PDB file of N, CA and C in Angstrom:
ATOM      1  N   MET A   1     -13.288  19.956   3.036  1.00  0.00           N
ATOM      2  CA  MET A   1     -12.530  18.758   3.380  1.00  0.00           C
ATOM      3  C   MET A   1     -11.144  18.848   2.745  1.00  0.00           C
ATOM      4  N   GLU A   2     -10.164  18.595   3.546  1.00  0.00           N
ATOM      5  CA  GLU A   2      -8.777  18.724   3.107  1.00  0.00           C
ATOM      6  C   GLU A   2      -8.283  17.415   2.488  1.00  0.00           C
ATOM      7  N   ILE A   3      -7.554  17.545   1.410  1.00  0.00           N
ATOM      8  CA  ILE A   3      -6.987  16.367   0.750  1.00  0.00           C
ATOM      9  C   ILE A   3      -5.683  15.998   1.450  1.00  0.00           C
ATOM     10  N   ASP A   4      -5.555  14.739   1.817  1.00  0.00           N
ATOM     11  CA  ASP A   4      -4.354  14.246   2.493  1.00  0.00           C
ATOM     12  C   ASP A   4      -3.354  13.783   1.434  1.00  0.00           C
ATOM     13  N   LYS A   5      -2.499  14.706   1.003  1.00  0.00           N
ATOM     14  CA  LYS A   5      -1.561  14.399  -0.084  1.00  0.00           C
ATOM     15  C   LYS A   5      -0.529  13.359   0.334  1.00  0.00           C
ATOM     16  N   LYS A   6      -0.052  13.446   1.567  1.00  0.00           N
ATOM     17  CA  LYS A   6       0.939  12.467   2.025  1.00  0.00           C
ATOM     18  C   LYS A   6       0.329  11.073   2.131  1.00  0.00           C
ATOM     19  N   GLY A   7      -0.933  11.002   2.515  1.00  0.00           N
ATOM     20  CA  GLY A   7      -1.615   9.710   2.585  1.00  0.00           C
ATOM     21  C   GLY A   7      -1.779   9.081   1.212  1.00  0.00           C
ATOM     22  N   ILE A   8      -2.120   9.914   0.224  1.00  0.00           N
ATOM     23  CA  ILE A   8      -2.257   9.415  -1.142  1.00  0.00           C
ATOM     24  C   ILE A   8      -0.909   8.946  -1.667  1.00  0.00           C
ATOM     25  N   LEU A   9       0.142   9.703  -1.379  1.00  0.00           N
ATOM     26  CA  LEU A   9       1.484   9.290  -1.802  1.00  0.00           C
ATOM     27  C   LEU A   9       1.897   7.990  -1.125  1.00  0.00           C
ATOM     28  N   LEU A  10       1.522   7.813   0.134  1.00  0.00           N
ATOM     29  CA  LEU A  10       1.821   6.572   0.855  1.00  0.00           C
ATOM     30  C   LEU A  10       1.160   5.378   0.174  1.00  0.00           C
ATOM     31  N   VAL A  11      -0.108   5.538  -0.185  1.00  0.00           N
ATOM     32  CA  VAL A  11      -0.837   4.451  -0.851  1.00  0.00           C
ATOM     33  C   VAL A  11      -0.209   4.139  -2.204  1.00  0.00           C
ATOM     34  N   LEU A  12       0.126   5.167  -2.980  1.00  0.00           N
ATOM     35  CA  LEU A  12       0.752   4.949  -4.288  1.00  0.00           C
ATOM     36  C   LEU A  12       2.116   4.279  -4.156  1.00  0.00           C
ATOM     37  N   LEU A  13       2.875   4.663  -3.134  1.00  0.00           N
ATOM     38  CA  LEU A  13       4.185   4.055  -2.901  1.00  0.00           C
ATOM     39  C   LEU A  13       4.036   2.575  -2.552  1.00  0.00           C
ATOM     40  N   ILE A  14       3.055   2.238  -1.737  1.00  0.00           N
ATOM     41  CA  ILE A  14       2.817   0.835  -1.385  1.00  0.00           C
ATOM     42  C   ILE A  14       2.449   0.035  -2.625  1.00  0.00           C
ATOM     43  N   TYR A  15       1.563   0.589  -3.477  1.00  0.00           N
ATOM     44  CA  TYR A  15       1.187  -0.102  -4.714  1.00  0.00           C
ATOM     45  C   TYR A  15       2.403  -0.297  -5.615  1.00  0.00           C
ATOM     46  N   LEU A  16       3.261   0.712  -5.702  1.00  0.00           N
ATOM     47  CA  LEU A  16       4.455   0.605  -6.540  1.00  0.00           C
ATOM     48  C   LEU A  16       5.387  -0.489  -6.027  1.00  0.00           C
ATOM     49  N   ILE A  17       5.643  -0.506  -4.737  1.00  0.00           N
ATOM     50  CA  ILE A  17       6.542  -1.504  -4.152  1.00  0.00           C
ATOM     51  C   ILE A  17       5.975  -2.911  -4.320  1.00  0.00           C
ATOM     52  N   VAL A  18       4.692  -3.079  -4.031  1.00  0.00           N
ATOM     53  CA  VAL A  18       4.072  -4.399  -4.166  1.00  0.00           C
ATOM     54  C   VAL A  18       4.042  -4.827  -5.632  1.00  0.00           C
ATOM     55  N   GLY A  19       3.837  -3.886  -6.544  1.00  0.00           N
ATOM     56  CA  GLY A  19       3.860  -4.195  -7.976  1.00  0.00           C
ATOM     57  C   GLY A  19       5.220  -4.670  -8.437  1.00  0.00           C
ATOM     58  N   ILE A  20       6.273  -4.014  -7.960  1.00  0.00           N
ATOM     59  CA  ILE A  20       7.636  -4.436  -8.311  1.00  0.00           C
ATOM     60  C   ILE A  20       7.919  -5.823  -7.746  1.00  0.00           C
ATOM     61  N   ILE A  21       7.513  -6.057  -6.502  1.00  0.00           N
ATOM     62  CA  ILE A  21       7.709  -7.379  -5.897  1.00  0.00           C
ATOM     63  C   ILE A  21       6.947  -8.443  -6.681  1.00  0.00           C
ATOM     64  N   ALA A  22       5.707  -8.134  -7.080  1.00  0.00           N
ATOM     65  CA  ALA A  22       4.904  -9.090  -7.860  1.00  0.00           C
ATOM     66  C   ALA A  22       5.573  -9.392  -9.189  1.00  0.00           C
ATOM     67  N   PHE A  23       6.069  -8.350  -9.867  1.00  0.00           N
ATOM     68  CA  PHE A  23       6.746  -8.552 -11.145  1.00  0.00           C
ATOM     69  C   PHE A  23       7.962  -9.456 -10.979  1.00  0.00           C
ATOM     70  N   LEU A  24       8.759  -9.193  -9.949  1.00  0.00           N
ATOM     71  CA  LEU A  24       9.961 -10.004  -9.730  1.00  0.00           C
ATOM     72  C   LEU A  24       9.603 -11.448  -9.384  1.00  0.00           C
ATOM     73  N   LEU A  25       8.578 -11.636  -8.569  1.00  0.00           N
ATOM     74  CA  LEU A  25       8.161 -13.002  -8.223  1.00  0.00           C
ATOM     75  C   LEU A  25       7.689 -13.763  -9.453  1.00  0.00           C
ATOM     76  N   ILE A  26       6.885 -13.116 -10.289  1.00  0.00           N
ATOM     77  CA  ILE A  26       6.402 -13.778 -11.505  1.00  0.00           C
ATOM     78  C   ILE A  26       7.554 -14.030 -12.465  1.00  0.00           C
ATOM     79  N   TYR A  27       8.467 -13.063 -12.570  1.00  0.00           N
ATOM     80  CA  TYR A  27       9.611 -13.195 -13.473  1.00  0.00           C
ATOM     81  C   TYR A  27      10.490 -14.380 -13.090  1.00  0.00           C
ATOM     82  N   PHE A  28      10.685 -14.584 -11.784  1.00  0.00           N
ATOM     83  CA  PHE A  28      11.554 -15.669 -11.330  1.00  0.00           C
ATOM     84  C   PHE A  28      10.810 -16.979 -11.103  1.00  0.00           C
ATOM     85  N   GLY A  29       9.554 -17.076 -11.523  1.00  0.00           N
ATOM     86  CA  GLY A  29       8.855 -18.346 -11.515  1.00  0.00           C
ATOM     87  C   GLY A  29       7.932 -18.605 -10.347  1.00  0.00           C
ATOM     88  N   TYR A  30       7.760 -17.650  -9.463  1.00  0.00           N
ATOM     89  CA  TYR A  30       6.855 -17.834  -8.325  1.00  0.00           C
ATOM     90  C   TYR A  30       5.511 -17.174  -8.645  1.00  0.00           C
ATOM     91  N   SER A  31       4.862 -17.672  -9.690  1.00  0.00           N
ATOM     92  CA  SER A  31       3.675 -16.987 -10.207  1.00  0.00           C
ATOM     93  C   SER A  31       2.494 -17.035  -9.240  1.00  0.00           C
ATOM     94  N   ARG A  32       2.351 -18.114  -8.496  1.00  0.00           N
ATOM     95  CA  ARG A  32       1.203 -18.191  -7.579  1.00  0.00           C
ATOM     96  C   ARG A  32       1.296 -17.143  -6.484  1.00  0.00           C
ATOM     97  N   ILE A  33       2.480 -16.947  -5.947  1.00  0.00           N
ATOM     98  CA  ILE A  33       2.662 -15.915  -4.918  1.00  0.00           C
ATOM     99  C   ILE A  33       2.566 -14.530  -5.552  1.00  0.00           C
ATOM    100  N   GLY A  34       3.161 -14.379  -6.729  1.00  0.00           N
ATOM    101  CA  GLY A  34       3.139 -13.086  -7.411  1.00  0.00           C
ATOM    102  C   GLY A  34       1.747 -12.640  -7.783  1.00  0.00           C
ATOM    103  N   LEU A  35       0.885 -13.588  -8.122  1.00  0.00           N
ATOM    104  CA  LEU A  35      -0.480 -13.232  -8.492  1.00  0.00           C
ATOM    105  C   LEU A  35      -1.336 -12.859  -7.285  1.00  0.00           C
ATOM    106  N   LEU A  36      -0.869 -13.167  -6.087  1.00  0.00           N
ATOM    107  CA  LEU A  36      -1.588 -12.747  -4.883  1.00  0.00           C
ATOM    108  C   LEU A  36      -1.308 -11.292  -4.519  1.00  0.00           C
ATOM    109  N   CYS A  37      -0.238 -10.731  -5.054  1.00  0.00           N
ATOM    110  CA  CYS A  37       0.139  -9.361  -4.699  1.00  0.00           C
ATOM    111  C   CYS A  37      -0.942  -8.325  -5.004  1.00  0.00           C
ATOM    112  N   PRO A  38      -1.669  -8.419  -6.125  1.00  0.00           N
ATOM    113  CA  PRO A  38      -2.750  -7.438  -6.328  1.00  0.00           C
ATOM    114  C   PRO A  38      -3.866  -7.543  -5.288  1.00  0.00           C
ATOM    115  N   VAL A  39      -3.962  -8.681  -4.624  1.00  0.00           N
ATOM    116  CA  VAL A  39      -4.940  -8.827  -3.549  1.00  0.00           C
ATOM    117  C   VAL A  39      -4.375  -8.263  -2.250  1.00  0.00           C
ATOM    118  N   ILE A  40      -3.084  -8.413  -2.048  1.00  0.00           N
ATOM    119  CA  ILE A  40      -2.434  -7.981  -0.815  1.00  0.00           C
ATOM    120  C   ILE A  40      -2.262  -6.460  -0.767  1.00  0.00           C
ATOM    121  N   ALA A  41      -1.978  -5.827  -1.891  1.00  0.00           N
ATOM    122  CA  ALA A  41      -1.686  -4.393  -1.925  1.00  0.00           C
ATOM    123  C   ALA A  41      -2.813  -3.523  -1.360  1.00  0.00           C
ATOM    124  N   PRO A  42      -4.071  -3.731  -1.753  1.00  0.00           N
ATOM    125  CA  PRO A  42      -5.120  -2.879  -1.168  1.00  0.00           C
ATOM    126  C   PRO A  42      -5.287  -3.072   0.336  1.00  0.00           C
ATOM    127  N   VAL A  43      -5.062  -4.281   0.810  1.00  0.00           N
ATOM    128  CA  VAL A  43      -5.184  -4.544   2.244  1.00  0.00           C
ATOM    129  C   VAL A  43      -4.098  -3.794   3.006  1.00  0.00           C
ATOM    130  N   ILE A  44      -2.859  -3.887   2.536  1.00  0.00           N
ATOM    131  CA  ILE A  44      -1.752  -3.169   3.173  1.00  0.00           C
ATOM    132  C   ILE A  44      -2.001  -1.668   3.113  1.00  0.00           C
ATOM    133  N   SER A  45      -2.437  -1.179   1.957  1.00  0.00           N
ATOM    134  CA  SER A  45      -2.690   0.252   1.789  1.00  0.00           C
ATOM    135  C   SER A  45      -3.790   0.737   2.723  1.00  0.00           C
ATOM    136  N   TYR A  46      -4.839  -0.052   2.859  1.00  0.00           N
ATOM    137  CA  TYR A  46      -5.949   0.337   3.729  1.00  0.00           C
ATOM    138  C   TYR A  46      -5.475   0.495   5.172  1.00  0.00           C
ATOM    139  N   PHE A  47      -4.749  -0.498   5.682  1.00  0.00           N
ATOM    140  CA  PHE A  47      -4.309  -0.426   7.068  1.00  0.00           C
ATOM    141  C   PHE A  47      -3.263   0.662   7.281  1.00  0.00           C
ATOM    142  N   ALA A  48      -2.385   0.878   6.303  1.00  0.00           N
ATOM    143  CA  ALA A  48      -1.396   1.950   6.423  1.00  0.00           C
ATOM    144  C   ALA A  48      -2.080   3.311   6.439  1.00  0.00           C
ATOM    145  N   TYR A  49      -3.070   3.494   5.577  1.00  0.00           N
ATOM    146  CA  TYR A  49      -3.779   4.772   5.521  1.00  0.00           C
ATOM    147  C   TYR A  49      -4.595   5.002   6.789  1.00  0.00           C
ATOM    148  N   GLN A  50      -5.244   3.956   7.307  1.00  0.00           N
ATOM    149  CA  GLN A  50      -6.007   4.094   8.546  1.00  0.00           C
ATOM    150  C   GLN A  50      -5.086   4.424   9.719  1.00  0.00           C
ATOM    151  N   HIS A  51      -3.916   3.806   9.750  1.00  0.00           N
ATOM    152  CA  HIS A  51      -2.944   4.094  10.800  1.00  0.00           C
ATOM    153  C   HIS A  51      -2.502   5.548  10.711  1.00  0.00           C
ATOM    154  N   ARG A  52      -2.271   6.015   9.484  1.00  0.00           N
ATOM    155  CA  ARG A  52      -1.865   7.409   9.283  1.00  0.00           C
ATOM    156  C   ARG A  52      -2.965   8.368   9.735  1.00  0.00           C
ATOM    157  N   GLN A  53      -4.215   8.078   9.402  1.00  0.00           N
ATOM    158  CA  GLN A  53      -5.329   8.931   9.809  1.00  0.00           C
ATOM    159  C   GLN A  53      -5.458   8.952  11.335  1.00  0.00           C
ATOM    160  N   HIS A  54      -5.277   7.803  11.972  1.00  0.00           N
ATOM    161  CA  HIS A  54      -5.370   7.719  13.427  1.00  0.00           C
ATOM    162  C   HIS A  54      -4.286   8.571  14.077  1.00  0.00           C
ATOM    163  N   LYS A  55      -3.053   8.483  13.558  1.00  0.00           N
ATOM    164  CA  LYS A  55      -1.949   9.285  14.087  1.00  0.00           C
ATOM    165  C   LYS A  55      -2.229  10.771  13.881  1.00  0.00           C
ATOM    166  N   ARG A  56      -2.799  11.111  12.729  1.00  0.00           N
ATOM    167  CA  ARG A  56      -3.092  12.506  12.411  1.00  0.00           C
ATOM    168  C   ARG A  56      -4.136  13.072  13.373  1.00  0.00           C
ATOM    169  N   ILE A  57      -5.137  12.279  13.714  1.00  0.00           N
ATOM    170  CA  ILE A  57      -6.172  12.723  14.653  1.00  0.00           C
ATOM    171  C   ILE A  57      -5.577  12.891  16.049  1.00  0.00           C
ATOM    172  N   GLU A  58      -4.708  11.960  16.465  1.00  0.00           N
ATOM    173  CA  GLU A  58      -4.065  12.067  17.777  1.00  0.00           C
ATOM    174  C   GLU A  58      -3.199  13.310  17.865  1.00  0.00           C
ATOM    175  N   ASN A  59      -2.458  13.615  16.807  1.00  0.00           N
ATOM    176  CA  ASN A  59      -1.565  14.770  16.824  1.00  0.00           C
ATOM    177  C   ASN A  59      -2.320  16.090  16.781  1.00  0.00           C
ATOM    178  N   SER A  60      -3.539  16.087  16.286  1.00  0.00           N
ATOM    179  CA  SER A  60      -4.305  17.330  16.214  1.00  0.00           C
ATOM    180  C   SER A  60      -4.959  17.681  17.550  1.00  0.00           C
ATOM    181  N   ARG A  61      -4.972  16.766  18.489  1.00  0.00           N
ATOM    182  CA  ARG A  61      -5.585  17.035  19.806  1.00  0.00           C
ATOM    183  C   ARG A  61      -4.686  17.849  20.672  1.00  0.00           C
TER     184      ARG A  61
END
């Protein structure tokens, strides 16, 4: 089984971006929205990774 390095980097990049957004939201006083970011990040990452896998399967045909 081949490791999808670009997919892993995509997921890490999404977590980094969402983490920075969460930090800024909490820093500027929007703590309720900022605290939702750890819940939102895995959902975004899951759909982005699934989309990437789907595209990869289509391109291999």
